PDB file of N, CA and C in Angstrom:
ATOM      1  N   UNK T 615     -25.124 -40.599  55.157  1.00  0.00           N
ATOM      2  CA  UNK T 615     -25.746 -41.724  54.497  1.00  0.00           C
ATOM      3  C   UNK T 615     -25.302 -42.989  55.225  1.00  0.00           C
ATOM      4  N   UNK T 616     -26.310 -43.827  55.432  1.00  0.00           N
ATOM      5  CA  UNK T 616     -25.613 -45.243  56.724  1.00  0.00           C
ATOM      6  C   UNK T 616     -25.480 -45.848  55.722  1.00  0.00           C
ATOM      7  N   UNK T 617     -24.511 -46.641  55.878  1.00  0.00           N
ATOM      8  CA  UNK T 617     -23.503 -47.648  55.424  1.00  0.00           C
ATOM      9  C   UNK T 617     -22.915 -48.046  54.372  1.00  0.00           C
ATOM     10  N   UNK T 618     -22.557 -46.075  54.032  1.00  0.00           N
ATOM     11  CA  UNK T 618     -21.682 -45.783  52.875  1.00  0.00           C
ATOM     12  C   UNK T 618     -20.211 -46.234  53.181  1.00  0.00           C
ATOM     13  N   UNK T 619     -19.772 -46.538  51.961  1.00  0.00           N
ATOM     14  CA  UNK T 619     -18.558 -46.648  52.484  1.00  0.00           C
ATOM     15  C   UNK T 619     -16.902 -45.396  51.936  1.00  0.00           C
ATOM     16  N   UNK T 620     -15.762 -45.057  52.482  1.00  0.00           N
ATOM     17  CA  UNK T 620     -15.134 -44.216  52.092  1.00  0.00           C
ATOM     18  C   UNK T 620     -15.150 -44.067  50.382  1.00  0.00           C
ATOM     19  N   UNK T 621     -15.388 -45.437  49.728  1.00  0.00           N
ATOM     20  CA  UNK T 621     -15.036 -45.030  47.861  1.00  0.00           C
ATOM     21  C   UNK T 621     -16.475 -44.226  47.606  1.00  0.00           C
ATOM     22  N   UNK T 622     -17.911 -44.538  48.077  1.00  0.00           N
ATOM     23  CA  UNK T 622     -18.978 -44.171  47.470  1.00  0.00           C
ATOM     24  C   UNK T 622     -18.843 -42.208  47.733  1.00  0.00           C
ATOM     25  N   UNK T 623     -17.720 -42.000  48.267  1.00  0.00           N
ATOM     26  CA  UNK T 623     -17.659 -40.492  48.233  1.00  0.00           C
ATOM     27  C   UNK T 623     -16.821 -40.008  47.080  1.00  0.00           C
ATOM     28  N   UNK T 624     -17.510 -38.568  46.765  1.00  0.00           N
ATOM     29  CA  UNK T 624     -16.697 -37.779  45.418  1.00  0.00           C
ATOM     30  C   UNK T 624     -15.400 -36.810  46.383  1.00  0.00           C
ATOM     31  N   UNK T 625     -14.774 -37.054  45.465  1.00  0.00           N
ATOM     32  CA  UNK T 625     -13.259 -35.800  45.479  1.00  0.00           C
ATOM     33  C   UNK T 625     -13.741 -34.791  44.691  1.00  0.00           C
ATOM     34  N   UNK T 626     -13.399 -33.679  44.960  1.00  0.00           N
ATOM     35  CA  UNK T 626     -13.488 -32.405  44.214  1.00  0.00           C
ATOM     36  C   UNK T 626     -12.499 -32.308  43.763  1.00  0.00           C
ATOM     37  N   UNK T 627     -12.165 -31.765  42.550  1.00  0.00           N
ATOM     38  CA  UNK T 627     -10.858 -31.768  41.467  1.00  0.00           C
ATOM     39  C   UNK T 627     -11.455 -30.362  41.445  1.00  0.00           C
ATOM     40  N   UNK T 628     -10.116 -29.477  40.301  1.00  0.00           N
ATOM     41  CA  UNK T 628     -10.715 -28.450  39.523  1.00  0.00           C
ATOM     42  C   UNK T 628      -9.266 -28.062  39.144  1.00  0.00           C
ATOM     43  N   UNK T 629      -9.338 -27.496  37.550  1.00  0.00           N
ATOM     44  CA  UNK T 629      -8.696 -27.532  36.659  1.00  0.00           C
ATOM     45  C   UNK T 629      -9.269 -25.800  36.191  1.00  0.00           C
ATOM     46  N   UNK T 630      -7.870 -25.230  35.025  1.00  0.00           N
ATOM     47  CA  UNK T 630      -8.146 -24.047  34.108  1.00  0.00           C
ATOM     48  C   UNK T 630      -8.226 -24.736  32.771  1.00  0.00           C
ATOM     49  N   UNK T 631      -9.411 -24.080  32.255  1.00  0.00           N
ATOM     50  CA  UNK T 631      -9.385 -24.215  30.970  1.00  0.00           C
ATOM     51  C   UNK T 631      -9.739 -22.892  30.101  1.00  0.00           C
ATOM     52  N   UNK T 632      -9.429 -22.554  28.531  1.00  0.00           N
ATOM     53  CA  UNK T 632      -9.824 -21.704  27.978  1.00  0.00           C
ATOM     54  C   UNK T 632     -11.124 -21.243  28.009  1.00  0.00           C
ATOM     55  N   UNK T 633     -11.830 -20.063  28.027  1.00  0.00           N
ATOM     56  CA  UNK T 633     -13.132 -19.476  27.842  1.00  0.00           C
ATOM     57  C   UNK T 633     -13.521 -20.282  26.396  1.00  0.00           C
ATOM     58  N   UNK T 634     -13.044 -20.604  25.445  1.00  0.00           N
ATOM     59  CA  UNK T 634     -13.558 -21.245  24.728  1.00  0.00           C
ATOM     60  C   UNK T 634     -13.802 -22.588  25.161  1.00  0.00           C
ATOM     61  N   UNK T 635     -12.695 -23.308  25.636  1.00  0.00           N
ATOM     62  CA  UNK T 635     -12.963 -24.899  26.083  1.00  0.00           C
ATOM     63  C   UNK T 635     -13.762 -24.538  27.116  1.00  0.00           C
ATOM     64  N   UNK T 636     -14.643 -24.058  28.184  1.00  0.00           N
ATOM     65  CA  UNK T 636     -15.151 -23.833  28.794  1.00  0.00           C
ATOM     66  C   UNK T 636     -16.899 -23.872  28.213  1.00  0.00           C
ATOM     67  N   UNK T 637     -16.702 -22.800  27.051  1.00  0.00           N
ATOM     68  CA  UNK T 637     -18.378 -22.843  25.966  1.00  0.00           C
ATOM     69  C   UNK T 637     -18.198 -24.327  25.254  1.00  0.00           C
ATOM     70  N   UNK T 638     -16.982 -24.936  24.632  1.00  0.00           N
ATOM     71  CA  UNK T 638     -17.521 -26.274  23.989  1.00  0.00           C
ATOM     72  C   UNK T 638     -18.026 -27.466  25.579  1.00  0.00           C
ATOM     73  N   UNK T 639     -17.089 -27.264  26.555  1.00  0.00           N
ATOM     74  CA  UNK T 639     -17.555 -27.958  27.233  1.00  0.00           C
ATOM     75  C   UNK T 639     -19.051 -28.224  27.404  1.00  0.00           C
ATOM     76  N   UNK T 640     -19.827 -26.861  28.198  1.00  0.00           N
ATOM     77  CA  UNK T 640     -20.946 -26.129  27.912  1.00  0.00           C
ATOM     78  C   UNK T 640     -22.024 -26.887  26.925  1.00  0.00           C
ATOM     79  N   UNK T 641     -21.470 -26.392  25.985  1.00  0.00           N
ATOM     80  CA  UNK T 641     -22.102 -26.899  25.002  1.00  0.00           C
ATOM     81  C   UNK T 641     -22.754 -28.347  24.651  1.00  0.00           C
ATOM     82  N   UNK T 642     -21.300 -28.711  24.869  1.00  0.00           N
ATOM     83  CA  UNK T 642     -21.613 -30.809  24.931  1.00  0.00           C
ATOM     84  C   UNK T 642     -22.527 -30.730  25.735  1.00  0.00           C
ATOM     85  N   UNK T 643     -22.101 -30.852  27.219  1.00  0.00           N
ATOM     86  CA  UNK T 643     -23.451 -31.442  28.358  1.00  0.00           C
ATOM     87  C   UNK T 643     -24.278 -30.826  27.817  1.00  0.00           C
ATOM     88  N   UNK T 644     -25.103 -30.051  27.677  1.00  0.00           N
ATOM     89  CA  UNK T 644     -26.196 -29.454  26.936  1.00  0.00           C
ATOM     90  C   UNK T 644     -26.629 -30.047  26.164  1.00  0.00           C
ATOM     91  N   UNK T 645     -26.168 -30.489  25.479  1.00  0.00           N
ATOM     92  CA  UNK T 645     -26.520 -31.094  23.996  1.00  0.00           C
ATOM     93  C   UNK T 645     -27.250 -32.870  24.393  1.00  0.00           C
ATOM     94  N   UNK T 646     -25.827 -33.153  25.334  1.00  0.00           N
ATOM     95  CA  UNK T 646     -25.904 -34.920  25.869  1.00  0.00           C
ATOM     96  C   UNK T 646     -27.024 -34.855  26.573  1.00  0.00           C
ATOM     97  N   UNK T 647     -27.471 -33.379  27.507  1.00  0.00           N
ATOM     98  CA  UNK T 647     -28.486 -33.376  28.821  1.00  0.00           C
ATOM     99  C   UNK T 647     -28.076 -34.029  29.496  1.00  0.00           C
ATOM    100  N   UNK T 648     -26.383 -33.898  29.871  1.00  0.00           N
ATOM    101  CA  UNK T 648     -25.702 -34.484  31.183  1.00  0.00           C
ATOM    102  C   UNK T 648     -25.291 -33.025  31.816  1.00  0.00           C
ATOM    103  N   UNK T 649     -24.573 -33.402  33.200  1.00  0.00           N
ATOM    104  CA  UNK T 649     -24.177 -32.179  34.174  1.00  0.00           C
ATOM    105  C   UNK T 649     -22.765 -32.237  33.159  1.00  0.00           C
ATOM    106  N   UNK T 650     -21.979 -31.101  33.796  1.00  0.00           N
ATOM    107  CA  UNK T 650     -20.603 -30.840  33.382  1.00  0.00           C
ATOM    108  C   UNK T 650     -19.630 -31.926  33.934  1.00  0.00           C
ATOM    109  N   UNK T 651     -20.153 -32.373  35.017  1.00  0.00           N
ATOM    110  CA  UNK T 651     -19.301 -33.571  35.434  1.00  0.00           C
ATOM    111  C   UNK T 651     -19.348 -35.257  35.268  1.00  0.00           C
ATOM    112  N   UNK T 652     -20.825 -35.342  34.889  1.00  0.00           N
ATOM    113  CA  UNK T 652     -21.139 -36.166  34.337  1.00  0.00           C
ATOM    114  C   UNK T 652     -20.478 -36.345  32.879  1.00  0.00           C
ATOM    115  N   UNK T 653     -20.457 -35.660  32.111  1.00  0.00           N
ATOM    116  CA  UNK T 653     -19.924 -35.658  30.717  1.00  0.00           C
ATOM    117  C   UNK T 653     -18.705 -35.430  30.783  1.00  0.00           C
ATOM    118  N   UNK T 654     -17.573 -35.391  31.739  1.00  0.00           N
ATOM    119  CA  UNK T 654     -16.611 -35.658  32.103  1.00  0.00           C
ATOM    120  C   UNK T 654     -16.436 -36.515  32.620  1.00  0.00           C
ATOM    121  N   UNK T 655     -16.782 -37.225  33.287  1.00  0.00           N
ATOM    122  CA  UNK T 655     -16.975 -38.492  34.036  1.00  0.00           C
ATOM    123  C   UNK T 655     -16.963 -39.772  32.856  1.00  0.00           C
ATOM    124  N   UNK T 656     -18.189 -39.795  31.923  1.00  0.00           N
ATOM    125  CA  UNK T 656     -18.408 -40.400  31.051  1.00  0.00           C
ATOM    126  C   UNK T 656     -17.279 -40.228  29.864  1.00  0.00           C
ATOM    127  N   UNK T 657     -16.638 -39.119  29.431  1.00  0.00           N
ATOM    128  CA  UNK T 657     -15.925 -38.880  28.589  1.00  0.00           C
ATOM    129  C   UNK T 657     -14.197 -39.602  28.923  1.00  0.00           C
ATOM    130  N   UNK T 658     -14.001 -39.382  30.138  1.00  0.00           N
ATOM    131  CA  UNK T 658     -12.625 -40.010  30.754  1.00  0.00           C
ATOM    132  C   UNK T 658     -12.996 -41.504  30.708  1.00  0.00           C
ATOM    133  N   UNK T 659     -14.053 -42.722  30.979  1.00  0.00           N
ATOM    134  CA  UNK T 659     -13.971 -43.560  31.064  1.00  0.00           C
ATOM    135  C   UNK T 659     -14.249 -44.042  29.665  1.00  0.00           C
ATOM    136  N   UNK T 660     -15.075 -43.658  28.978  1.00  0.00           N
ATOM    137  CA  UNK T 660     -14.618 -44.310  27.605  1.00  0.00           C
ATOM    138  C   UNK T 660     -13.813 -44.005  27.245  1.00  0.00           C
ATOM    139  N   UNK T 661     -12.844 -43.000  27.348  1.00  0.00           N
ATOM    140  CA  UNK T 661     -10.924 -42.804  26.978  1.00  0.00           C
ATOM    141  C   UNK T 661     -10.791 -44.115  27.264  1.00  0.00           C
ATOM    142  N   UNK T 662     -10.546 -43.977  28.509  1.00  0.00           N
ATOM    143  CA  UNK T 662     -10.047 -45.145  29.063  1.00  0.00           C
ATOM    144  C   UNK T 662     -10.603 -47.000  28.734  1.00  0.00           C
ATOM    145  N   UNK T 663     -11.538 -46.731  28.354  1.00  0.00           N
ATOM    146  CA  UNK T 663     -12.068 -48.591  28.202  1.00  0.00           C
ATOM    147  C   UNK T 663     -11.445 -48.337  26.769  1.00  0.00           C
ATOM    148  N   UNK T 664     -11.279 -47.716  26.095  1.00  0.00           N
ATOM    149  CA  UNK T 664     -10.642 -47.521  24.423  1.00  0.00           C
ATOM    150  C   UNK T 664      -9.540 -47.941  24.598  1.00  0.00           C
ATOM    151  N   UNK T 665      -8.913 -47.426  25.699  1.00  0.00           N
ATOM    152  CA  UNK T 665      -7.301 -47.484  25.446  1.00  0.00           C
ATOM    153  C   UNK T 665      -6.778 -48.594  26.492  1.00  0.00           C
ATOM    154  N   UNK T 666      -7.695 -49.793  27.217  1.00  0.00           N
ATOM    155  CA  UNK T 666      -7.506 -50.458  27.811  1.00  0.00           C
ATOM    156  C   UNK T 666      -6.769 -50.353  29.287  1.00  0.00           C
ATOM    157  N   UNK T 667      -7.030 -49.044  29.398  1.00  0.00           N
ATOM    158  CA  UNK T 667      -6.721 -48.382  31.111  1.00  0.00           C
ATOM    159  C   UNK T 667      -7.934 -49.005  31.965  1.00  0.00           C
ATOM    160  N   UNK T 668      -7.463 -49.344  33.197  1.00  0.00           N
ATOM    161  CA  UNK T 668      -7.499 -49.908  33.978  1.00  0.00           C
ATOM    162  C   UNK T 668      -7.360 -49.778  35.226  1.00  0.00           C
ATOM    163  N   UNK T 669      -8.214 -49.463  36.558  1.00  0.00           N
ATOM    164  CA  UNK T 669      -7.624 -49.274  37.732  1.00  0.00           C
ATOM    165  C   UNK T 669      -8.251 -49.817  38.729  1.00  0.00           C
ATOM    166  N   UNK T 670      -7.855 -50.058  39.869  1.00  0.00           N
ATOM    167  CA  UNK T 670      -8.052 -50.939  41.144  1.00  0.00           C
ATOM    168  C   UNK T 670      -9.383 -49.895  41.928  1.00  0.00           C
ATOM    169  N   UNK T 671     -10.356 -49.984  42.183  1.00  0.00           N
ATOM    170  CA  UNK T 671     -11.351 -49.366  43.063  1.00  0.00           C
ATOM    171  C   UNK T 671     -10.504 -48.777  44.304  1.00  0.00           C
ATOM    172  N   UNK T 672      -9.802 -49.367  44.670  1.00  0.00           N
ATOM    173  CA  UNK T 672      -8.841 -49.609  45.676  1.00  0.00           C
ATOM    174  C   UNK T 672      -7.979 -48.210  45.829  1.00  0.00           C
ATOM    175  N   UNK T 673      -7.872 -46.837  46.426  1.00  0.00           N
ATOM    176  CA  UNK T 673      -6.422 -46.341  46.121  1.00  0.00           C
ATOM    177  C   UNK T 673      -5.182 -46.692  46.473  1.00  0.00           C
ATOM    178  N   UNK T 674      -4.929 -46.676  45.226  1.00  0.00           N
ATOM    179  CA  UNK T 674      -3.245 -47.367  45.819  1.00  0.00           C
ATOM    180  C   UNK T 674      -2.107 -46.537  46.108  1.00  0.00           C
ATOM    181  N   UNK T 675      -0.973 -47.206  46.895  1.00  0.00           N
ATOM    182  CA  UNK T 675      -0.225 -46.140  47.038  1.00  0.00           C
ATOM    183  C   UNK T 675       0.103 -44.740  46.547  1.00  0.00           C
ATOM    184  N   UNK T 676       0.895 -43.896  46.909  1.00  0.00           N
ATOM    185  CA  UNK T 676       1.436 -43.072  45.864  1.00  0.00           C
ATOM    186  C   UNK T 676       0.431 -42.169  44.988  1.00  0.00           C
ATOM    187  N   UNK T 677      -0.722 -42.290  45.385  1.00  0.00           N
ATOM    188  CA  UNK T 677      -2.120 -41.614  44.706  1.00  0.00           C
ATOM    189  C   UNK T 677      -3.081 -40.907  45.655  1.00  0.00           C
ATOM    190  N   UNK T 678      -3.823 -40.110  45.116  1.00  0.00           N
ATOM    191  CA  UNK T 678      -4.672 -39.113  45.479  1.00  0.00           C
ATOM    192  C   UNK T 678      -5.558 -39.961  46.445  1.00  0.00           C
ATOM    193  N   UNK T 679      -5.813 -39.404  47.443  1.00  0.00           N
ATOM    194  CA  UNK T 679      -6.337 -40.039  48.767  1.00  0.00           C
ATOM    195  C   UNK T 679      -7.625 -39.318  49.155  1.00  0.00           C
ATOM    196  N   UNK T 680      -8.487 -39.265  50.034  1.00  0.00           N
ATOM    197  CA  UNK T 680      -9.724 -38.503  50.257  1.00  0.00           C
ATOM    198  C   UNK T 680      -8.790 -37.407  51.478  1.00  0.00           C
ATOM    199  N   UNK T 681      -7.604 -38.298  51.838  1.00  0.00           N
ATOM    200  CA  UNK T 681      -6.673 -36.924  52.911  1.00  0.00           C
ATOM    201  C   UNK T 681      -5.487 -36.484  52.241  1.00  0.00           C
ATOM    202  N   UNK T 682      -5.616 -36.299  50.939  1.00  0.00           N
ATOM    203  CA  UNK T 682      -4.672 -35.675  49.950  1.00  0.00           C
ATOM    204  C   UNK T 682      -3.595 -36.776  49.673  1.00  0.00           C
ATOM    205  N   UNK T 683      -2.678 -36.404  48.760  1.00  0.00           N
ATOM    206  CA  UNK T 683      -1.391 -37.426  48.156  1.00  0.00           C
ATOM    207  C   UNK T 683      -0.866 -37.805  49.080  1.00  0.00           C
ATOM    208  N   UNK T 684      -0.956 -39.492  48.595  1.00  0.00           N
ATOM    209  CA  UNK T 684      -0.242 -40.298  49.637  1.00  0.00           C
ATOM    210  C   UNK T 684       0.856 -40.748  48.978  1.00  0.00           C
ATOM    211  N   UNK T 685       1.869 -40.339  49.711  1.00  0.00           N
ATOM    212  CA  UNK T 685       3.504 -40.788  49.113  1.00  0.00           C
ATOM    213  C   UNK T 685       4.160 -41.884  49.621  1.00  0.00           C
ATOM    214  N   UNK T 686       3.597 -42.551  50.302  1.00  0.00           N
ATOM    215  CA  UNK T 686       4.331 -43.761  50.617  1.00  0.00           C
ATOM    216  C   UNK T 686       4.913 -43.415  52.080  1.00  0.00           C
ATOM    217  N   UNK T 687       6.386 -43.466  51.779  1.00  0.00           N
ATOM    218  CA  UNK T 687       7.278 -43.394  53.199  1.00  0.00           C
ATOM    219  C   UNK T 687       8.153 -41.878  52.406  1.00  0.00           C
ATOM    220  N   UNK T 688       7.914 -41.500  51.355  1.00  0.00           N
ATOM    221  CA  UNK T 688       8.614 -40.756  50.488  1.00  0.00           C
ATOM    222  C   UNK T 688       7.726 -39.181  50.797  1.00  0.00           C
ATOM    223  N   UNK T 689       8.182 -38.225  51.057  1.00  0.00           N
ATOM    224  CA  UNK T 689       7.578 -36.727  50.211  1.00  0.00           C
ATOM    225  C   UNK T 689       7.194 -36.499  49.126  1.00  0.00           C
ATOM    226  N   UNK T 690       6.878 -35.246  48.868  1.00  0.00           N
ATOM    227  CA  UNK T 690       6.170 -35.139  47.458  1.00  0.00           C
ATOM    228  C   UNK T 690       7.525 -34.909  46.275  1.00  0.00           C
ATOM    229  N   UNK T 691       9.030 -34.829  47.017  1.00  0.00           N
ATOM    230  CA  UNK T 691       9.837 -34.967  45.926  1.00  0.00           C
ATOM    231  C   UNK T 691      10.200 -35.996  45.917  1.00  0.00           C
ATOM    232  N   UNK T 692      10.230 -37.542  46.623  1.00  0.00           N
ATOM    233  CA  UNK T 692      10.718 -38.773  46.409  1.00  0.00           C
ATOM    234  C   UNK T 692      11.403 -38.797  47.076  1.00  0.00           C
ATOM    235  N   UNK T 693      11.759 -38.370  48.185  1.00  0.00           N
ATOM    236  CA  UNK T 693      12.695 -38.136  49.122  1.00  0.00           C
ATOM    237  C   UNK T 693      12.645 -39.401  50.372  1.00  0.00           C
ATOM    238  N   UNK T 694      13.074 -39.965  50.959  1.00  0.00           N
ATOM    239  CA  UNK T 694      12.598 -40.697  52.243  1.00  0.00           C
ATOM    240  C   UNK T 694      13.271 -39.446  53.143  1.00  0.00           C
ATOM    241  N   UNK T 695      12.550 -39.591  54.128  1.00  0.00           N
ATOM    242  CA  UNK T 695      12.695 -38.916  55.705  1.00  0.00           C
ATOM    243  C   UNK T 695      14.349 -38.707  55.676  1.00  0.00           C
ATOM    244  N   UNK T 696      15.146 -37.676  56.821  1.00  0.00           N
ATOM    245  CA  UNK T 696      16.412 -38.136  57.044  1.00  0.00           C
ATOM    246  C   UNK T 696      17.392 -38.186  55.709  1.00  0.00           C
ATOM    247  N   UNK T 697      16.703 -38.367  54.271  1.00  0.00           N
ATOM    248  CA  UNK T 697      17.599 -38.333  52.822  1.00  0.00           C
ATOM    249  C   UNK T 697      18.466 -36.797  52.741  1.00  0.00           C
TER     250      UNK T 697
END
């Protein structure tokens, strides 16, 4: 796509959930006539505008990156180099 830029791309996540949380999931989008990710999508951000969460478009340090977790100058145990 010309003159996308790195945020207008999706990350793939994926999570376990129960065979039941799996049919209510199911169920909802169905019901909303959204995708499964859409109604996840939508469901996490009104959490969030409820509870006055907040985040930078921006990734910021220390967070999930499009080239996996970025730790700073630190490892994934908090470690610096040489510690």
């Amino acid at each position: 796509m010309a003159g996308s830029s790195k945020i207008d791309k999706s990350i793939s996540i994926s999570f376990r959930v129960t065979p039941r949380m799996k049919l209510l999931m199911d169920a909802a989008a169905e019901k909303e006539r959204r995708s499964l990710t859409n109604l996840i999508e939508t469901l996490v951000e009104d959490y969030c505008l409820s509870k006055g969460i907040k985040v930078s478009e921006k990734a910021p340090q220390n967070r999930v990156t499009e080239k996996g977790v970025n730790y700073g100058d630190r490892d994934a145990r908090g470690k610096k180099p040489g510690d």
